Coordinates of C-alpha atoms in Angstrom, one line a residue:
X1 CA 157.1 23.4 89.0
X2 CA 160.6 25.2 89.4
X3 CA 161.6 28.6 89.1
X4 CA 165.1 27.5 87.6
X5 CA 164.3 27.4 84.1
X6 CA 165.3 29.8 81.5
X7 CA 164.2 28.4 78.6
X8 CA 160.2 28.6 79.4
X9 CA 160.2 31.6 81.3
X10 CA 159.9 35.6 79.8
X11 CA 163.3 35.9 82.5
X12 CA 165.3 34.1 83.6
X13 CA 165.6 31.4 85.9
X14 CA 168.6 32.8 87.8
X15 CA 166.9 36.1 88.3
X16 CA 163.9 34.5 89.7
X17 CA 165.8 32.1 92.1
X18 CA 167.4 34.7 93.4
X19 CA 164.1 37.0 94.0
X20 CA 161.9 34.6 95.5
X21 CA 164.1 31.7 96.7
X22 CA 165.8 31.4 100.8
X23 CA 167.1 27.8 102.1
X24 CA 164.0 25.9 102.1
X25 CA 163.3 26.6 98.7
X26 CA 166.0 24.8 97.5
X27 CA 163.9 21.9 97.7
X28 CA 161.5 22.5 95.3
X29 CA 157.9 21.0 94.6
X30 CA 158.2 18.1 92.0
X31 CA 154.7 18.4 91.5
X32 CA 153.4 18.1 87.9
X33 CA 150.6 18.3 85.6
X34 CA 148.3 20.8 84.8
X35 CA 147.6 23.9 87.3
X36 CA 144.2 25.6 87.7
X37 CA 144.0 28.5 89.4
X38 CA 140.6 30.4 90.1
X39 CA 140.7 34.1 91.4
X40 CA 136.9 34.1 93.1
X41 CA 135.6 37.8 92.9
X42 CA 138.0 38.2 90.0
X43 CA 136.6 42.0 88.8
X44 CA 137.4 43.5 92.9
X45 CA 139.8 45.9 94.1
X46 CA 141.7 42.8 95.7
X47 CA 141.9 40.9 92.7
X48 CA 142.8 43.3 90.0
X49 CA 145.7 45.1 92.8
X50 CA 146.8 42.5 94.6
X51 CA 146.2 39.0 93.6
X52 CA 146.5 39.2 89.6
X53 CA 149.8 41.2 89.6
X54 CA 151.3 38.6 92.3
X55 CA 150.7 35.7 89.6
X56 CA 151.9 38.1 86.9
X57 CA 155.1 38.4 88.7
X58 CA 155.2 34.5 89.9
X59 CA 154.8 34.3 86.3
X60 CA 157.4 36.9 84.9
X61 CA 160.2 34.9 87.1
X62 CA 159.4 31.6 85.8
X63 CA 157.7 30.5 88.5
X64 CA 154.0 30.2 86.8
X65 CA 154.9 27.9 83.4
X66 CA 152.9 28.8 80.2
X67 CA 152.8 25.2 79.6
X68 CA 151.3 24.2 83.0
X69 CA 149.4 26.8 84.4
X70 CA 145.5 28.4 83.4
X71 CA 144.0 31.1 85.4
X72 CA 140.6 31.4 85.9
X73 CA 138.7 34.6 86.6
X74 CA 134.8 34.4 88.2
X75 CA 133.1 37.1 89.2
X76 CA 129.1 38.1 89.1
X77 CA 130.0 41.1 86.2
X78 CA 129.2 40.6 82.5
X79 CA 132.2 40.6 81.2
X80 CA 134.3 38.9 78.4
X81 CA 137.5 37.2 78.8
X82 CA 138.9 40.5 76.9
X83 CA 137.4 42.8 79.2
X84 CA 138.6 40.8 82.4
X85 CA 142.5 40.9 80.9
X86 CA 141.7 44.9 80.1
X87 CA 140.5 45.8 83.8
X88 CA 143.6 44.0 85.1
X89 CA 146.6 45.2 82.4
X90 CA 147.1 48.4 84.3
X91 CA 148.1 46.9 87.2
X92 CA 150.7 44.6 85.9
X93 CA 154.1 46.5 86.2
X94 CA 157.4 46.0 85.4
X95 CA 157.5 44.2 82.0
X96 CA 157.5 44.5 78.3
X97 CA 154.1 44.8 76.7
X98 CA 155.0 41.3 75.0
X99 CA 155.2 39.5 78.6
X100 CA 152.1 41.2 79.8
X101 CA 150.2 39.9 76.9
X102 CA 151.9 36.7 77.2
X103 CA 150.2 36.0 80.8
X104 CA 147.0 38.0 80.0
X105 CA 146.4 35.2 77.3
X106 CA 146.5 32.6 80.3
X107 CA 143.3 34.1 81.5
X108 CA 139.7 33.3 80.7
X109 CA 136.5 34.2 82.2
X110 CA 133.1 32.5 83.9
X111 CA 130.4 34.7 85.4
X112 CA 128.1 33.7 87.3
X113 CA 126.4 34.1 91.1
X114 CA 128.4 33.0 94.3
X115 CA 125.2 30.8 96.0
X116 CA 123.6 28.8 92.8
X117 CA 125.2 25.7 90.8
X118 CA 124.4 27.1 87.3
X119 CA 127.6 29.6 87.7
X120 CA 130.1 26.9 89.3
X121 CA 128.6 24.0 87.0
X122 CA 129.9 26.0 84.1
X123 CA 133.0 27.3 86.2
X124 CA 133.7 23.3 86.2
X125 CA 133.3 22.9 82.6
X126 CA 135.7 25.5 81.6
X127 CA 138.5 24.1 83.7
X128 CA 137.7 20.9 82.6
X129 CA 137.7 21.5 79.1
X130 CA 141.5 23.2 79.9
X131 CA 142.7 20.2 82.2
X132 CA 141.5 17.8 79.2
X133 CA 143.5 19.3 76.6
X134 CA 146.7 19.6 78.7
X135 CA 146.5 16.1 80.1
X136 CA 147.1 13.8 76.9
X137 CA 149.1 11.8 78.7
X138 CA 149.0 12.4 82.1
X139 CA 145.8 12.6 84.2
X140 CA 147.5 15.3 87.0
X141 CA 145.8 18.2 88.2
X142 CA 146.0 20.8 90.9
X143 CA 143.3 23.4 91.3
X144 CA 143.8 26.1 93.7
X145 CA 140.5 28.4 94.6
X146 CA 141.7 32.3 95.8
X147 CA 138.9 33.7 97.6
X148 CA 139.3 37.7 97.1
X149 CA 135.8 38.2 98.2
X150 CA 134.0 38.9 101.2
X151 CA 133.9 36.2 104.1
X152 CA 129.9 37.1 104.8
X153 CA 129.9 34.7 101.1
X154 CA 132.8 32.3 102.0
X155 CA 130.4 29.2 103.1
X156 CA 128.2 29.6 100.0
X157 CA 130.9 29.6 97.8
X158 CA 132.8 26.7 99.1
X159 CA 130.1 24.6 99.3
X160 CA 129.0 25.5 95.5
X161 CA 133.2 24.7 95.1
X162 CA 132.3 21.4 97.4
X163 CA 129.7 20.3 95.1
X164 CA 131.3 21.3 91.5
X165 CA 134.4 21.8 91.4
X166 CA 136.7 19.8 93.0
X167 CA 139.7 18.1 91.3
X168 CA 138.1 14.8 89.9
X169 CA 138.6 11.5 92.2
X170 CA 140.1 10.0 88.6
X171 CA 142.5 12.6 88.3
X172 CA 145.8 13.1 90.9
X173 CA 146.1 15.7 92.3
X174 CA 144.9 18.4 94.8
X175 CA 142.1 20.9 95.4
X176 CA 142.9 23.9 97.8
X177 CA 141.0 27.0 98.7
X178 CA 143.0 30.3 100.0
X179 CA 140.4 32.6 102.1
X180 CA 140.9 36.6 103.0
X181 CA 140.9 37.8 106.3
X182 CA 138.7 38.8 108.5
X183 CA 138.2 35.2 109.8
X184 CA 135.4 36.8 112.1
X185 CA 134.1 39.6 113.8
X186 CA 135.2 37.4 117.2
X187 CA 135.2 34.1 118.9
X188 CA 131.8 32.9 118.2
X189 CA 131.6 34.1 114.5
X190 CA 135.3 33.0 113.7
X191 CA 134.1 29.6 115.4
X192 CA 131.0 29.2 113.5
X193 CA 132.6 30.2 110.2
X194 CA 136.2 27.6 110.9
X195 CA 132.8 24.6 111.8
X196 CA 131.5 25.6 108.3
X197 CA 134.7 25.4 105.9
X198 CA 135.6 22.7 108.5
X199 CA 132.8 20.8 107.2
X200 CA 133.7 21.5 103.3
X201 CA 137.8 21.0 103.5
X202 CA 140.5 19.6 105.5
X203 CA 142.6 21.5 107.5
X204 CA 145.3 20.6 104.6
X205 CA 143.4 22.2 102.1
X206 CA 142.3 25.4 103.7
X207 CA 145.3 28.4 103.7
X208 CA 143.8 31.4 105.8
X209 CA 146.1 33.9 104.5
X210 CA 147.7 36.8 106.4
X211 CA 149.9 38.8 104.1
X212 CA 151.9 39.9 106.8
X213 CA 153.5 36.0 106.6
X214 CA 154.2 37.0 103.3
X215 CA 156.7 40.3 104.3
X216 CA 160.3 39.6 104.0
X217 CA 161.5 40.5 107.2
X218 CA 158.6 39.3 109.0
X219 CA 160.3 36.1 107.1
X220 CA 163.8 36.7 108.6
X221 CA 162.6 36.7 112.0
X222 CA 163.1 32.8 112.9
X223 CA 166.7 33.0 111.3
X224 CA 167.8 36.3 112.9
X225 CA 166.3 34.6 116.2
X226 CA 167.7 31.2 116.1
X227 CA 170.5 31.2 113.4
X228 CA 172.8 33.9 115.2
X229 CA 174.6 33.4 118.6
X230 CA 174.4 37.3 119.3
X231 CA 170.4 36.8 119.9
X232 CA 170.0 33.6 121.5
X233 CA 171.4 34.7 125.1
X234 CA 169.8 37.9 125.1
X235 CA 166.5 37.5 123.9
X236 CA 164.3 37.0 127.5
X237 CA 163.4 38.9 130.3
X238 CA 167.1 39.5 131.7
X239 CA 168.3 41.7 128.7
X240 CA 165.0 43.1 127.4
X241 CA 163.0 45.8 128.6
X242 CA 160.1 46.1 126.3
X243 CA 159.1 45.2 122.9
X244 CA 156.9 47.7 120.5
X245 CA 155.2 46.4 117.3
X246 CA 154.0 49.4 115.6
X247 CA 151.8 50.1 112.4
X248 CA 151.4 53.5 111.4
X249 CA 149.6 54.9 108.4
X250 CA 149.4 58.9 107.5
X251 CA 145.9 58.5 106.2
X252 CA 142.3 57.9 107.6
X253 CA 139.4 56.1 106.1
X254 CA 139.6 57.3 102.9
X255 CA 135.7 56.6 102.0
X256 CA 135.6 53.5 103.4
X257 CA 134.5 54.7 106.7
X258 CA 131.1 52.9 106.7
X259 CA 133.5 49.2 105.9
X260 CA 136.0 50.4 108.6
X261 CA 133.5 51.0 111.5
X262 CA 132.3 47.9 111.4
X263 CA 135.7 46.1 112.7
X264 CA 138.3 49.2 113.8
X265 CA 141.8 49.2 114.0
X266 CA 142.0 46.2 116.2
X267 CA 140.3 43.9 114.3
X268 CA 141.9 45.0 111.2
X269 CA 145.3 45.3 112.3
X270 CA 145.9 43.9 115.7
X271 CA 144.2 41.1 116.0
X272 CA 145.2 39.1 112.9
X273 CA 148.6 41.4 111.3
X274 CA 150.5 42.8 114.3
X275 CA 149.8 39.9 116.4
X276 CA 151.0 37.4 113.6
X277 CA 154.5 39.6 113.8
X278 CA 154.2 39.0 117.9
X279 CA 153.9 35.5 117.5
X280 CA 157.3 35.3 115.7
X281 CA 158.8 37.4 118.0
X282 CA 157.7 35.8 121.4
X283 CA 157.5 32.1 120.8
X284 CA 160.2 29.2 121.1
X285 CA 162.4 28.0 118.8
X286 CA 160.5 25.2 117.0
X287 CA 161.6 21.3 116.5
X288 CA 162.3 21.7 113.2
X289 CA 160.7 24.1 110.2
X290 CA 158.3 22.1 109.3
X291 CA 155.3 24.1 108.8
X292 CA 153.2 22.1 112.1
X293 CA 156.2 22.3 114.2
X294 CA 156.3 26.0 113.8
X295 CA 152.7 26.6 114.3
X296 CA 152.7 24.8 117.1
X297 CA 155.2 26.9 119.1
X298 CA 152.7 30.0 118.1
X299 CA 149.7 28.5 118.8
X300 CA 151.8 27.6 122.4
X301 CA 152.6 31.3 123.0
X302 CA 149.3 32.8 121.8
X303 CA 148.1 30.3 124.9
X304 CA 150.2 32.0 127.3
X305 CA 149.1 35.8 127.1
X306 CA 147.1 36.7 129.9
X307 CA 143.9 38.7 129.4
X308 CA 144.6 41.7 128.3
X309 CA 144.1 44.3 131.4
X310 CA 141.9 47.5 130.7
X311 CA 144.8 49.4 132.2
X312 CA 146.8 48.7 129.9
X313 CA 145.1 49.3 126.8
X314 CA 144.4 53.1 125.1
X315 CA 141.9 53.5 122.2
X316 CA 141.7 56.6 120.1
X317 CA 139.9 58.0 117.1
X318 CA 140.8 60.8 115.1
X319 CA 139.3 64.3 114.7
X320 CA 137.0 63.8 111.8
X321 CA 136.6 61.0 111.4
X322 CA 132.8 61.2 111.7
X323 CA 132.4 63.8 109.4
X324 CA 132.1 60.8 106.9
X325 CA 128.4 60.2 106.0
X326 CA 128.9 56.4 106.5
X327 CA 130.1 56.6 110.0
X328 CA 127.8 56.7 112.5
X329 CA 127.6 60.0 114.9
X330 CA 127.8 58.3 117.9
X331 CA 130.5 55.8 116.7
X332 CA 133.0 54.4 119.3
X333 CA 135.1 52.6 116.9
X334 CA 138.9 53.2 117.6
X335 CA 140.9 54.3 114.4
X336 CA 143.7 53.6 117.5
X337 CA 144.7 51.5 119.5
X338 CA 147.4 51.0 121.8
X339 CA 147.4 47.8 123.9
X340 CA 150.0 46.0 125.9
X341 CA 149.9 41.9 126.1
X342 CA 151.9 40.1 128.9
X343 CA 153.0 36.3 128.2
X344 CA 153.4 34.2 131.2
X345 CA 155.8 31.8 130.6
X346 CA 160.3 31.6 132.2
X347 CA 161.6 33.9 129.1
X348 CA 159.4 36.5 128.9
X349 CA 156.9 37.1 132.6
X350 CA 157.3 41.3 133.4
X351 CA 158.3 42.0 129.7
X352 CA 155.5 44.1 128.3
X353 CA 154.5 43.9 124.4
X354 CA 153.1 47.1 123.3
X355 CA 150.9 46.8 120.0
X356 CA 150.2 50.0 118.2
X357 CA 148.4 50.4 115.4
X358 CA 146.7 53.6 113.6
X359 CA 145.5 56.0 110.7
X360 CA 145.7 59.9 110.3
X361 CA 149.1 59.8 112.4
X362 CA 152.3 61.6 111.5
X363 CA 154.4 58.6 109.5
X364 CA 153.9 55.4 107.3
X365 CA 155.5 52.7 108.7
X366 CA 155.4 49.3 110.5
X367 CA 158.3 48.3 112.4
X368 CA 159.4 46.0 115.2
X369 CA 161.4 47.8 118.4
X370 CA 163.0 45.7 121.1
X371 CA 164.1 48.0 123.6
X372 CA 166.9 46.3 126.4
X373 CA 167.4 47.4 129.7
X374 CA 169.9 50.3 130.8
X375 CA 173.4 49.2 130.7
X376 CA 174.7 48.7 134.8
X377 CA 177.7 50.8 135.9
X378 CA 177.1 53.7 133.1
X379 CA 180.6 55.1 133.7
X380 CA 179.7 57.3 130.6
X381 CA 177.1 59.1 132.2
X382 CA 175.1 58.0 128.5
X383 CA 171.6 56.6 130.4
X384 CA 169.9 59.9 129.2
X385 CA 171.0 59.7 125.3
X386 CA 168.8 56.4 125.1
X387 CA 169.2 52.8 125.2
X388 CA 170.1 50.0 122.8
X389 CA 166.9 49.0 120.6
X390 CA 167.2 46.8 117.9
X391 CA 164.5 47.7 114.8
X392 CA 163.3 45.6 112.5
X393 CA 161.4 47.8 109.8
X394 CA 158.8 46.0 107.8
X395 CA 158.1 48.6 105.8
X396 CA 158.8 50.9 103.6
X397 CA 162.4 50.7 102.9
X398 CA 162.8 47.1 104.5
X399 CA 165.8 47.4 106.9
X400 CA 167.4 46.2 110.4
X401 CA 169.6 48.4 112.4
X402 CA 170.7 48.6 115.9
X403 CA 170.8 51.4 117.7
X404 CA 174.2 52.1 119.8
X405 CA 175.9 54.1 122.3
X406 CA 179.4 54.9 120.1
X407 CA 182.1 57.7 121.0
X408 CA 180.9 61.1 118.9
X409 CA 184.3 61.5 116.4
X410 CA 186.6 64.3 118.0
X411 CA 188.8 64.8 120.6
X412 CA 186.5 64.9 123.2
X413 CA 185.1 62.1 125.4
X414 CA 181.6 62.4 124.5
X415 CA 179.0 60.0 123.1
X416 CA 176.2 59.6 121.2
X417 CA 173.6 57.4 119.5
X418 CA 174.4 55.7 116.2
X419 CA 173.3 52.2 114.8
X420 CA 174.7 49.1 112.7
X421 CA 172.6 49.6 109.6
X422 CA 171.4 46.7 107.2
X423 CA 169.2 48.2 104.9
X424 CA 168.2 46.1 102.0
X425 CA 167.9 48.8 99.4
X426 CA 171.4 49.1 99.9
X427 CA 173.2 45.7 100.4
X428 CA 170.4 43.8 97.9
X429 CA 170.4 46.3 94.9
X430 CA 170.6 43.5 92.5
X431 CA 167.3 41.8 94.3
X432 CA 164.2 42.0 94.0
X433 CA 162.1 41.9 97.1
X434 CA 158.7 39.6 96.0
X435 CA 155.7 41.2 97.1
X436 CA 154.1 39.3 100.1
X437 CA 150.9 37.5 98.2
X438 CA 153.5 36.2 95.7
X439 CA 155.6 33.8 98.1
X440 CA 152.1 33.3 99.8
X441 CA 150.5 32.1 96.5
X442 CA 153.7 30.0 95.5
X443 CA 153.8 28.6 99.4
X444 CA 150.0 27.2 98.3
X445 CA 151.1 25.8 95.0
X446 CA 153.9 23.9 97.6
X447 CA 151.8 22.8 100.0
X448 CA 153.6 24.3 102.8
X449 CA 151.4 25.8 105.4
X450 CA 154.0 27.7 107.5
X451 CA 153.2 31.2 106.8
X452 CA 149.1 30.4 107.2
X453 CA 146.8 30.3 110.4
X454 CA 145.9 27.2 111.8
X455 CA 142.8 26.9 113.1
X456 CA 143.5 26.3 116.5
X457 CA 146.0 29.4 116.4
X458 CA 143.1 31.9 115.0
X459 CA 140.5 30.5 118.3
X460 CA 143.4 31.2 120.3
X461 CA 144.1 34.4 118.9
X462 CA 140.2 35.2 119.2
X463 CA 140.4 34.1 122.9
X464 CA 142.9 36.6 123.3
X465 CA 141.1 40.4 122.2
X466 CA 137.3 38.7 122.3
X467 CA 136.5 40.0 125.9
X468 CA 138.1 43.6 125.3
X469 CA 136.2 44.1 121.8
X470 CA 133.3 43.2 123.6
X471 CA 133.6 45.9 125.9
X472 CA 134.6 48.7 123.5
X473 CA 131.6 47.4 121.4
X474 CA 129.2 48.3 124.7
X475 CA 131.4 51.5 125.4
X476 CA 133.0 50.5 128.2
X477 CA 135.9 51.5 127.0
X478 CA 135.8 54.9 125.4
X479 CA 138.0 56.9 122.4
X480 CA 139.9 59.5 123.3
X481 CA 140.0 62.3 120.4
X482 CA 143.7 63.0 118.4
X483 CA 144.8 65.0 115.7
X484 CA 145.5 63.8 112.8
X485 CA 149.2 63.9 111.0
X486 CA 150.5 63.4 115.4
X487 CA 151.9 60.2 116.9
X488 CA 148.3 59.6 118.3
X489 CA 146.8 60.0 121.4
X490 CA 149.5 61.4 124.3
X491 CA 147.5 58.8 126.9
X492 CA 149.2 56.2 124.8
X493 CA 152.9 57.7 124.9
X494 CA 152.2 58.5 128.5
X495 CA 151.3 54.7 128.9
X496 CA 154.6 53.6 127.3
X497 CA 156.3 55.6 129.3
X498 CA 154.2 53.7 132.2
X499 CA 155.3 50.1 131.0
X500 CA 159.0 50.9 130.8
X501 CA 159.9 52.6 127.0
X502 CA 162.6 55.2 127.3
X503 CA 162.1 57.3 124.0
X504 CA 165.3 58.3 122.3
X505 CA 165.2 62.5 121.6
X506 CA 167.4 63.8 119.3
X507 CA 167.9 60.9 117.3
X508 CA 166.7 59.9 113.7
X509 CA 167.2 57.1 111.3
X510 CA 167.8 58.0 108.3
X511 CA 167.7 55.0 105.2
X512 CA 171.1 55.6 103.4
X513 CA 171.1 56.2 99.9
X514 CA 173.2 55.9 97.0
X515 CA 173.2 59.3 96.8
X516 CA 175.3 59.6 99.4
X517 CA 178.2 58.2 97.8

């Protein structure tokens, strides 16, 4: 399996190292043999935006062989193998028709029900019958299981994958099973569903996958933290005031209220996405990067938050919301949420983390902000213009800039705020920037478990929000209305303001353009 070859792949092999390829890459998976892979739920929304079009593009830069690779679709629809490749062919973008057919011709599809044998028995057979032909000589096979379905089915169908359609004890090889979030609803049901694929799989062969992993500056984090000088000495509690980890999204539910008020923002953001991102930001540099070491420094700071204090958390739900038919009246689910964790440990004790997360606001965006402390001795008399944050913006338009304190041009004295700019639109024209389920989906093929939770890490992550969801569930804690297309609730600015964030006024980013020039 490599992604330098140009003489198999619709483009080439250069293009595609240098789209999905950073350092570890360059040691590449000398796996062989013939690769299954089965899309579970294969007619969804998931499937047919997400996970199809990632293998089309794994494929498109040589990373997905012709020669090597068959994809399976299985779903309960009646469909054809024809009318499985027509549902997904609007989706796949950014190719000559001739390249799209090329990988819609790797496709074939099973139906069949996700909790009897008859479905998987013949599920087997297909793949079988693929595996047979391509393994005249060798008797290699990997099969990889993506489940784009919903968890309440995920036992059922990984026993009937248990008990049908694992990679054959004759063959070499490997079987592994990707599962969606949510792992849960909380500690007990995240338990009780980890002790039931527990069961089934290994550890090894389960990848709970968190597509925030799969961003690319969520990926730059452990090298902009332990690969430049500049960071090391300031990131802790002596140079850092605050740190904000912020999704935004200027839409609501969008029809899927009745889906969303069963979990809210927090479980559907906080719990698993932004705290992921927090993980990477707060924990200690690992022994190495293998994938265990790294997990275990997260798993080791997600151990060291203390409970999360009601003071310090503000919910919110915006003004019609309920007028969707799905949502009940009475609902208290937050479509906000603004909550502050503390970790007690030498490099970060008194250094609030702010996660913010919410729909209907003003913006689109997900960023990181780490805010430092006031500069001592401001002979500039500058405090009030702001203070030195560095952002890392996740998306859109993937950048990192720090903000400064510079002298304004002219022949006065004065300052203002400015930033050092790295936006990737600009300095990586030439590059493509792979879509997160396609490095998570070639990180399975790998076997390299780094960007996946653990389950120790998802208990302790449960540990963490269980007690507070539990009381917003019996309305302890209640919403507090907002407008939609505003920055949310003002309780939550005013509780910023509480835990130390001095907002910058008068300042904007602005991504720089081409057209500038």
């Amino acid at each position: 399996m490599s992604g330098r070859s140009s003489d198999s792949s619709p483009l080439s092999g250069r293009n595609s190292f240098n789209s999905l390829s950073s350092f570890k890459d360059l040691e590449l998976s000398t796996e062989s043999g013939c690769l299954s892979i089965v899309v579970l739920g294969a007619s969804g929304d998931l499937a047919k935006k997400k996970t199809f079009p990632a293998l089309f593009h794994l494929f498109q830069q040589g990373f997905l062989q012709s020669e090597e690779v068959h994809i399976f679709g299985y779903a309960r629809s009646n469909l054809s193998d024809d009318g499985l490749r027509d549902r997904i062919r609007g989706y796949l973008k950014g190719a000559s028709d001739e390249h799209v057919s090329q990988f819609l011709q790797l496709i074939k599809y099973v139906s069949g029900s996700y909790d009897s044998g008859e479905g998987f028995e013949l599920l087997n057979k297909t793949i079988s019958e693929y595996e047979t032909s391509k393994n005249s000589e060798s008797r290699s096979s990997r099969r990889l299981f993506y489940l784009a379905l919903p968890p309440s089915v995920y036992p059922s169908v990984c026993r009937m994958i248990r008990s049908y359609c694992m990679n054959p004890s004759s063959h070499t090889g490997w079987t592994r099973v990707i599962v969606e979030k949510p792992f849960g609803k909380d500690l007990d049901s995240a338990e009780k569903l980890s002790a039931e694929l527990g069961k089934l799989f290994g550890e090894e062969q389960l990848y709970r996958i968190d597509h925030y992993l799969g961003k690319e500056l969520v990926q730059n984090l452990l090298v902009l933290r332990f690969a430049n000088r500049l960071f090391l000495p300031l990131w802790n509690r002596d140079n850092i005031a605050n740190v904000q980890i912020v999704f935004k999204e200027d839409f609501g539910t969008e029809g899927r209220g009745g889906y969303f008020d069963q979990y809210g923002i927090i479980r559907d953001i906080i719990q698993n996405h932004l705290l992921q991102v927090f993980c990477l930001v707060a924990m200690e540099k690992p022994v190495s990067l293998k994938p265990e070491h790294i997990r275990d420094e997260k798993v080791k700071v997600l151990q060291s938050v203390e409970p999360i204090n009601h003071e310090e958390v503000v919910i919110g739900q915006y003004d019609g919301y309920k007028d969707d038919s799905t949502v009940p009246d009475d609902s208290n689910t937050p479509t906000y949420a603004s909550i502050v964790l503390r970790v007690h440990n030498e490099r970060w004790e008194g250094v609030p983390f702010i996660l913010k997360a919410g729909k209907a606001l003003n913006s689109r965006k997900a960023e990181i902000r780490v805010q430092f402390k006031d500069a001592p001795g401001d002979i500039f008399k500058c405090k009030k213009q702001g203070r030195n944050e560095f952002v890392i913006r996740l998306q859109p338009s993937e950048a990192m800039y720090m903000k400064l304190t510079v002298k304004k041009p002219g022949l006065e004295m004065a300052t203002e705020q400015s930033e050092l700019d790295l936006s990737y639109g600009m300095r990586y024209q030439d590059v493509k920037i792979p879509e997160a389920y396609e490095r998570l989906i070639l990180d399975t093929i790998r076997g390299d478990q780094q960007h996946f939770v653990r389950r120790d890490e998802l208990r302790a992550a449960w540990e963490i929000f269980t007690p507070l969801l539990h009381d917003i569930d019996a309305g302890k804690l209640k919403s507090v209305s907002y407008e939609p297309g505003t920055r949310g609730p003002q309780e939550a600015d005013e509780m910023s303001r509480r835990m130390g964030y001095v907002q910058t006024h008068g300042y904007v980013w602005v991504p720089p353009t081409l057209a500038k020039f």
